Short mmCIF file of N, CA and C in Angstrom, two decimals:
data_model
loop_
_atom_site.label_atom_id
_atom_site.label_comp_id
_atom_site.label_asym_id
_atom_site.label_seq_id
_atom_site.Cartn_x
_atom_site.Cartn_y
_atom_site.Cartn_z
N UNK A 434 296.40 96.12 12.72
CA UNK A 434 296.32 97.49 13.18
C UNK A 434 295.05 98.17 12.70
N UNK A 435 294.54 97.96 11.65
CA UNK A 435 293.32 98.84 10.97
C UNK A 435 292.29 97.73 11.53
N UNK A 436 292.24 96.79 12.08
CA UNK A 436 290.74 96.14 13.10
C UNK A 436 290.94 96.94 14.05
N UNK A 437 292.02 97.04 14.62
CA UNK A 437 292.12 97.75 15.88
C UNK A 437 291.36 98.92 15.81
N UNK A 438 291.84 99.48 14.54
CA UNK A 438 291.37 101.06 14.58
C UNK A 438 290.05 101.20 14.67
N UNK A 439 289.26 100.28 13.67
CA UNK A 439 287.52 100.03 13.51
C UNK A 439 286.90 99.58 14.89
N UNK A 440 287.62 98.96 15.42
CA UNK A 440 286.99 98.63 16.79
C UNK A 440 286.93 99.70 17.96
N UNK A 441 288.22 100.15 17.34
CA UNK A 441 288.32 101.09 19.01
C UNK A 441 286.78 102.49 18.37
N UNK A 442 286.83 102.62 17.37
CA UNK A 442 286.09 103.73 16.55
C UNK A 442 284.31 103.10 16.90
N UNK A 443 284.31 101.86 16.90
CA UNK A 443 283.11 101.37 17.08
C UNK A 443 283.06 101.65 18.26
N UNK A 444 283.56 101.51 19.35
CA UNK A 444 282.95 101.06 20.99
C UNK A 444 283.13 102.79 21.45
N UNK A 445 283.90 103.49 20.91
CA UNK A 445 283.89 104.94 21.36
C UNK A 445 282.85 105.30 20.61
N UNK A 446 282.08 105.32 19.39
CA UNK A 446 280.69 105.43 18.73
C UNK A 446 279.54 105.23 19.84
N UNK A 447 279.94 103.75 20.12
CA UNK A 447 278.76 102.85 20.98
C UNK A 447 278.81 104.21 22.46
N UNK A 448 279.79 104.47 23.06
CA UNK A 448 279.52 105.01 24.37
C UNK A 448 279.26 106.88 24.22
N UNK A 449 279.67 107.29 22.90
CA UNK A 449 278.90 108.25 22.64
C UNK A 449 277.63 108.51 22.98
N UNK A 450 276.77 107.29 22.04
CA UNK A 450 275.62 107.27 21.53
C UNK A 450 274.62 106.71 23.03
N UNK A 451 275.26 106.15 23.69
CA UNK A 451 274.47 105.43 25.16
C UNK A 451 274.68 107.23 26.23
N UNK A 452 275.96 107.85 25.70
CA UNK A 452 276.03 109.00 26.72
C UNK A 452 274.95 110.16 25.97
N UNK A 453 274.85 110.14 24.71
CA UNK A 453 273.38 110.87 24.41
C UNK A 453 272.41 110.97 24.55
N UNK A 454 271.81 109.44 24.53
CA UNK A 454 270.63 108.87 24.88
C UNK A 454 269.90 109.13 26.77
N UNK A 455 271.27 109.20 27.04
CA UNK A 455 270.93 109.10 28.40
C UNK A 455 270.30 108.58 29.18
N UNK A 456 271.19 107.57 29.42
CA UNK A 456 270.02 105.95 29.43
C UNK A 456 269.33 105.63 31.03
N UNK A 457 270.54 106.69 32.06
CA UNK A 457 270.16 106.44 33.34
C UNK A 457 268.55 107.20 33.76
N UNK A 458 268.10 107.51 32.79
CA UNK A 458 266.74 108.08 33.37
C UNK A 458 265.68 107.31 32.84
N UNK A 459 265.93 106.16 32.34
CA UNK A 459 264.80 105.51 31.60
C UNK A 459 264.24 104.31 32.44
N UNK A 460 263.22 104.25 32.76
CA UNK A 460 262.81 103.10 33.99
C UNK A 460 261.34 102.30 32.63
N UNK A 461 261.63 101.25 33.45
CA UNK A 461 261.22 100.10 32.85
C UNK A 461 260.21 99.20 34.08
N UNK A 462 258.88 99.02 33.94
CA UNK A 462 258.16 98.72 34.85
C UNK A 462 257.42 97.26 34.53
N UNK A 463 257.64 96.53 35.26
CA UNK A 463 256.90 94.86 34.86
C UNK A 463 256.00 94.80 36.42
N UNK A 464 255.18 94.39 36.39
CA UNK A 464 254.21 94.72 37.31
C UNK A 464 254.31 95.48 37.92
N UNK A 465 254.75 95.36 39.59
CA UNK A 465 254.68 96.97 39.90
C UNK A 465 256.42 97.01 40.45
N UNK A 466 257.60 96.68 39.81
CA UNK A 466 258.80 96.45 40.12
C UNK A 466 259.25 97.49 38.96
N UNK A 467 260.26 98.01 39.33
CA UNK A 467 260.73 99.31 38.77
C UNK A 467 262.22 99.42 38.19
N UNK A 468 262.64 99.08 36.94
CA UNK A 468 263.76 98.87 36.43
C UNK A 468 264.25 99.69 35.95
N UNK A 469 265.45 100.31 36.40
CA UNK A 469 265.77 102.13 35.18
C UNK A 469 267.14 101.84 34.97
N UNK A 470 268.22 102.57 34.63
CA UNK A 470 269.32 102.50 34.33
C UNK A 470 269.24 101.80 32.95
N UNK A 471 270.37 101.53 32.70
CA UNK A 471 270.74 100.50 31.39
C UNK A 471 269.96 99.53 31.02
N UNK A 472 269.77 98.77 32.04
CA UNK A 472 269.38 97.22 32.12
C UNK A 472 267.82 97.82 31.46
N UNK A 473 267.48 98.65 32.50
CA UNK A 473 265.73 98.74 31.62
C UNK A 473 265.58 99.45 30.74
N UNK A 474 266.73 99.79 30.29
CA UNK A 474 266.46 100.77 28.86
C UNK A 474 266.73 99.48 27.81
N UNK A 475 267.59 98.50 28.04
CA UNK A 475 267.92 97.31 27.38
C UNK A 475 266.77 96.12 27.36
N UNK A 476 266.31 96.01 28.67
CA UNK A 476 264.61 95.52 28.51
C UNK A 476 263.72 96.25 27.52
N UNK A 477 263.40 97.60 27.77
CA UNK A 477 262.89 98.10 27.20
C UNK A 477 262.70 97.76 25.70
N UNK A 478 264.26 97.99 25.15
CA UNK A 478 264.21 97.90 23.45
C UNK A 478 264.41 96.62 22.98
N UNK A 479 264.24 95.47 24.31
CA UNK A 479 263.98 93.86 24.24
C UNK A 479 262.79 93.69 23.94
N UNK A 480 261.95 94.18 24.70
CA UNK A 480 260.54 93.81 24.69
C UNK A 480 259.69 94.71 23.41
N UNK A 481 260.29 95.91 23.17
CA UNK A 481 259.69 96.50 22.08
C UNK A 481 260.04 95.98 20.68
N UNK A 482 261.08 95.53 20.68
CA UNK A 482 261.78 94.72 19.95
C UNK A 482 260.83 93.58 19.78
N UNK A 483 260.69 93.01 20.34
CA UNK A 483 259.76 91.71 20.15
C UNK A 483 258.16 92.09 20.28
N UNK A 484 257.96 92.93 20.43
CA UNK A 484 256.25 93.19 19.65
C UNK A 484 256.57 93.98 18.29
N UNK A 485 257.63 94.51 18.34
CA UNK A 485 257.85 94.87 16.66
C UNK A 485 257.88 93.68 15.52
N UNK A 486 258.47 92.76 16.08
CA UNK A 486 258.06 91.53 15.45
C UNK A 486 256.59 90.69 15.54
N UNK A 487 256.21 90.36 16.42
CA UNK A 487 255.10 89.97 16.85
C UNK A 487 254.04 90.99 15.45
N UNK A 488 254.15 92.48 15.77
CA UNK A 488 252.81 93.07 14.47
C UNK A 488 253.86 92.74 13.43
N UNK A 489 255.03 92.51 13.05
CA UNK A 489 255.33 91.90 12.25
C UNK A 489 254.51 90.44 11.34
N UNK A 490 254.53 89.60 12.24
CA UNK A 490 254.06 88.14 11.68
C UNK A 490 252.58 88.76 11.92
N UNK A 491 251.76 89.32 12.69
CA UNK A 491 250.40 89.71 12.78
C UNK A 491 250.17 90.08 10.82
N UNK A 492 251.34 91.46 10.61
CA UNK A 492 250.74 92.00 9.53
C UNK A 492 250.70 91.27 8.38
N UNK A 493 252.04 90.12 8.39
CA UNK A 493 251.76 88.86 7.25
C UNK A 493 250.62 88.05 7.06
N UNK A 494 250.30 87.76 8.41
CA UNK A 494 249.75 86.73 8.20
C UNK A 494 248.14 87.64 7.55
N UNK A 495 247.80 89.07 8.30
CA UNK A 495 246.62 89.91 7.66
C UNK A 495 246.90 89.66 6.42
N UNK A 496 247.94 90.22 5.68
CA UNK A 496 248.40 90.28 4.47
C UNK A 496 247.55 89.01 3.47
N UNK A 497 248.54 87.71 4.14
CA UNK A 497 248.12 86.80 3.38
C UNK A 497 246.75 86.68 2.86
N UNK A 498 246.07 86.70 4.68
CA UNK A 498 244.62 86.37 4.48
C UNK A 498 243.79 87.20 3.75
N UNK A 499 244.15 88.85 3.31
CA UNK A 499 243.21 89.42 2.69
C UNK A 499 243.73 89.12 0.78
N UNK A 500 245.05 88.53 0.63
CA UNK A 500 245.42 88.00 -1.01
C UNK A 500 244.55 86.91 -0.85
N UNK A 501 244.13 85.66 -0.01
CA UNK A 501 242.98 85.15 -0.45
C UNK A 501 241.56 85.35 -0.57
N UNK A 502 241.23 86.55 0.65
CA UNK A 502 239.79 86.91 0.37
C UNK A 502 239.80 87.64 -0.81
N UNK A 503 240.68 88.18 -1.35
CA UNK A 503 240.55 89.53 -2.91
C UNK A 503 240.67 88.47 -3.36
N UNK A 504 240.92 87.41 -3.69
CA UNK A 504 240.92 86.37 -5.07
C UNK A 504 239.70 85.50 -5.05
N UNK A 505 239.31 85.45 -4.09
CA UNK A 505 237.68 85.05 -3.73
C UNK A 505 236.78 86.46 -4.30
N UNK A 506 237.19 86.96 -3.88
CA UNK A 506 236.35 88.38 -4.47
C UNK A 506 236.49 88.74 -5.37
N UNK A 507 237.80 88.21 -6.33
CA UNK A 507 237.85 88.63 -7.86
C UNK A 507 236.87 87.20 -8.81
N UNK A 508 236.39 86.08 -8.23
CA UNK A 508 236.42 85.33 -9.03
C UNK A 508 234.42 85.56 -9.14
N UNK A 509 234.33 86.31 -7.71
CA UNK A 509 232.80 86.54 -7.57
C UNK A 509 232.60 87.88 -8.55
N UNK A 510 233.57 88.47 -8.39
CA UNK A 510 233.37 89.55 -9.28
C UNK A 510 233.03 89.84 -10.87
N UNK A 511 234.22 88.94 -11.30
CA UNK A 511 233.97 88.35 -12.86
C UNK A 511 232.82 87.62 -13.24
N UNK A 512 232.47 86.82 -12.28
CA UNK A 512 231.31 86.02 -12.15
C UNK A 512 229.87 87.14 -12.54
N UNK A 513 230.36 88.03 -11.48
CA UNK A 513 228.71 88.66 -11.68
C UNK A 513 228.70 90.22 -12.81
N UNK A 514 230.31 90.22 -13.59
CA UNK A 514 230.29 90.98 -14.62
C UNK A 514 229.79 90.24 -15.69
N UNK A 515 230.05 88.87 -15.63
CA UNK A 515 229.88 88.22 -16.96
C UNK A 515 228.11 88.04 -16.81
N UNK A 516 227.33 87.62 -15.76
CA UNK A 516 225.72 87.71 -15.65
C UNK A 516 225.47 89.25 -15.69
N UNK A 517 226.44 90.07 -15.71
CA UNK A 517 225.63 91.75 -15.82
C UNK A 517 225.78 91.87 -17.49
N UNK A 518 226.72 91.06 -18.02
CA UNK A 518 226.77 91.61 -19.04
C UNK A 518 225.56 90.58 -20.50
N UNK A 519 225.31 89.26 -20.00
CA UNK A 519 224.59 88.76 -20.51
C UNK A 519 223.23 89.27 -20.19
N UNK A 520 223.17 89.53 -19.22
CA UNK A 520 222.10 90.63 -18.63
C UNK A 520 221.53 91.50 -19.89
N UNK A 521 222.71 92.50 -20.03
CA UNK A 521 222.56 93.62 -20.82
C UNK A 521 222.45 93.12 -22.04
N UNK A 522 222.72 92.08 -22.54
CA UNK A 522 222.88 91.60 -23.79
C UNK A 522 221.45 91.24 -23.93
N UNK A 523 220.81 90.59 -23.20
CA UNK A 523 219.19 90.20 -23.49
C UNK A 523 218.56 91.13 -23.52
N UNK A 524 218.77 92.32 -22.67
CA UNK A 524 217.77 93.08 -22.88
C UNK A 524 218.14 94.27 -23.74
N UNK A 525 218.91 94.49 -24.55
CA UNK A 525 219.48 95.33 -25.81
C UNK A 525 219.32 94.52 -27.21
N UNK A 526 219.02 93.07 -27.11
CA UNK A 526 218.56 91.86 -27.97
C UNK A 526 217.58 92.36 -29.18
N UNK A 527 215.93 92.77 -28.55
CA UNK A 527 215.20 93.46 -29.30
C UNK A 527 215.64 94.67 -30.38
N UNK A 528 216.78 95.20 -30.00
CA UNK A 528 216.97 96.39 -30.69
C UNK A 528 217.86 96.11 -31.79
N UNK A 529 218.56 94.81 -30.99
CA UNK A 529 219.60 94.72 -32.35
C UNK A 529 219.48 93.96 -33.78
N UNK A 530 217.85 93.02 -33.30
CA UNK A 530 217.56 92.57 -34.29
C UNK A 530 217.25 93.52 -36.28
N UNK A 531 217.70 94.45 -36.49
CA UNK A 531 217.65 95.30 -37.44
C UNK A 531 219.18 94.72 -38.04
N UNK A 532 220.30 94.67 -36.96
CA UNK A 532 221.58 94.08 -37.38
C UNK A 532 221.55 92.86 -37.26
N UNK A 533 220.91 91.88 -36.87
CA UNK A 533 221.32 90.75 -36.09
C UNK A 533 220.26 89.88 -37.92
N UNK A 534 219.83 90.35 -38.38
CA UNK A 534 218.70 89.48 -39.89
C UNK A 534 220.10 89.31 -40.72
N UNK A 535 220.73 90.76 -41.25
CA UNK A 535 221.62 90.56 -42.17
C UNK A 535 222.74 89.92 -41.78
N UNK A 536 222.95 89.87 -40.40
CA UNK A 536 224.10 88.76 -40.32
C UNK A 536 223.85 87.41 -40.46
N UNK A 537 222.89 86.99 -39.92
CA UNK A 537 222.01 85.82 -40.05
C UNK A 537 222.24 85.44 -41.48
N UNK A 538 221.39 85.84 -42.04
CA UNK A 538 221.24 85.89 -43.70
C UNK A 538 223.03 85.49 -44.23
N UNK A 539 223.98 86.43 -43.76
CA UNK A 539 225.31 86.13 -44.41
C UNK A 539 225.89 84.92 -43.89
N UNK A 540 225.50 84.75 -42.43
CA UNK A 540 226.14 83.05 -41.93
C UNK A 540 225.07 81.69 -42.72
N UNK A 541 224.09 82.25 -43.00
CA UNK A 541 222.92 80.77 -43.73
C UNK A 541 223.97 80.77 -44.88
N UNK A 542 224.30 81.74 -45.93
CA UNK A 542 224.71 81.69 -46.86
C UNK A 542 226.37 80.96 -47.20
N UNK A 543 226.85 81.46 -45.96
CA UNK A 543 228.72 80.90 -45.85
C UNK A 543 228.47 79.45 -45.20
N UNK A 544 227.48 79.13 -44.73
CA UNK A 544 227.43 77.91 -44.46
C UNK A 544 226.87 76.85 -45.33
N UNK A 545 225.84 77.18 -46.12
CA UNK A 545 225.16 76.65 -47.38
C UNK A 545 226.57 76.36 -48.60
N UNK A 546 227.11 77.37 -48.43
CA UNK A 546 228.33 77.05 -49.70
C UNK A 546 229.18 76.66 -49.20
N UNK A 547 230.30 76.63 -47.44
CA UNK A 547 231.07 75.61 -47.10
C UNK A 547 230.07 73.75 -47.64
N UNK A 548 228.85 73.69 -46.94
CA UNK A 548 228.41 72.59 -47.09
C UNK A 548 228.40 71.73 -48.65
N UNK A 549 228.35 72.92 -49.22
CA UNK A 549 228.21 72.11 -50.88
C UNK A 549 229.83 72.46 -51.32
N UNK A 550 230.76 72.75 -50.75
CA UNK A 550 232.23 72.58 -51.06
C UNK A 550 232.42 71.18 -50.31
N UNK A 551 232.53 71.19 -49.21
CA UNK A 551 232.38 69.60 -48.50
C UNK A 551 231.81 68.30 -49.44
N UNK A 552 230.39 68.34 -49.93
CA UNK A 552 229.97 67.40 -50.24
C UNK A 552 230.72 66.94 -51.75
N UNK A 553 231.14 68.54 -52.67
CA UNK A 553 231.97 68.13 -53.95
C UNK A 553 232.90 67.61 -53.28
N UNK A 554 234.11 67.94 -52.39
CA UNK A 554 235.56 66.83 -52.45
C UNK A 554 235.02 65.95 -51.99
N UNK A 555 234.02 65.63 -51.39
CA UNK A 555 233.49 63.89 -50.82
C UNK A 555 233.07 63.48 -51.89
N UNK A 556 232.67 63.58 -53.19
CA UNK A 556 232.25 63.28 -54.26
C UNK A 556 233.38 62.82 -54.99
N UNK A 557 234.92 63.84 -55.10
CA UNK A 557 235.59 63.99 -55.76
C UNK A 557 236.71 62.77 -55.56
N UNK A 558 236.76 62.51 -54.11
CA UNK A 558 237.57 61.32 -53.41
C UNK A 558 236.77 59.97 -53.76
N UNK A 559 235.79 59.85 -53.95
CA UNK A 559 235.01 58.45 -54.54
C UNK A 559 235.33 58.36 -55.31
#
């Protein structure tokens, strides 16, 4: 009894909604042949229906193709941040040499005394 009820509630919905629409004035034209009533209001939202899909798969497939051109374009991108930035690095080079002695100076020195820690345990293992 309660399908009954949902059904009968559905198809009196359905003929509401077709008596709103007002479907007998809608004509539907395929070359020069002239379709109105139901049938071409039912063509109608057939065929619109299926180019709604159609820019559907169109807009995926755009989609796709521009996630591979941006990942082509991110890898050119990084590419030419990392030459802008060695770029900038050579030519800011001259200036930094004022910082660049005393660091120098502190890596000769941490390396001079790793080297003579090395050579005592190689001494120490003989």
């Amino acid at each position: 009894m309660k399908k009954l009820l949902a059904v009968t509630l559905i198809v009196l919905l359905s003929i509401a909604a077709l008596n709103a629409i007002d479907a007998h004035d809608w004509y539907f034209h395929i070359d020069d042949d002239e379709v109105g009533g139901p049938f071409g209001a039912l063509l109608g939202m057939f065929f619109a229906g299926g180019g709604i899909l159609l820019a559907t798969l169109i807009v995926a497939a755009v989609g796709i193709f521009l996630c591979f051109l941006f990942a082509g374009l991110g890898v050119l991108v990084v590419v030419a941040l990392a030459l802008a930035s060695l770029l900038v690095a050579a030519l800011v080079a001259p200036l930094l040499l004022p910082v660049l002695i005393p660091l120098g100076i502190l890596w000769y020195i941490a390396r001079r005394n790793r080297a003579k820690r090395v050579e005592a345990l190689k001494a120490a293992a003989v």
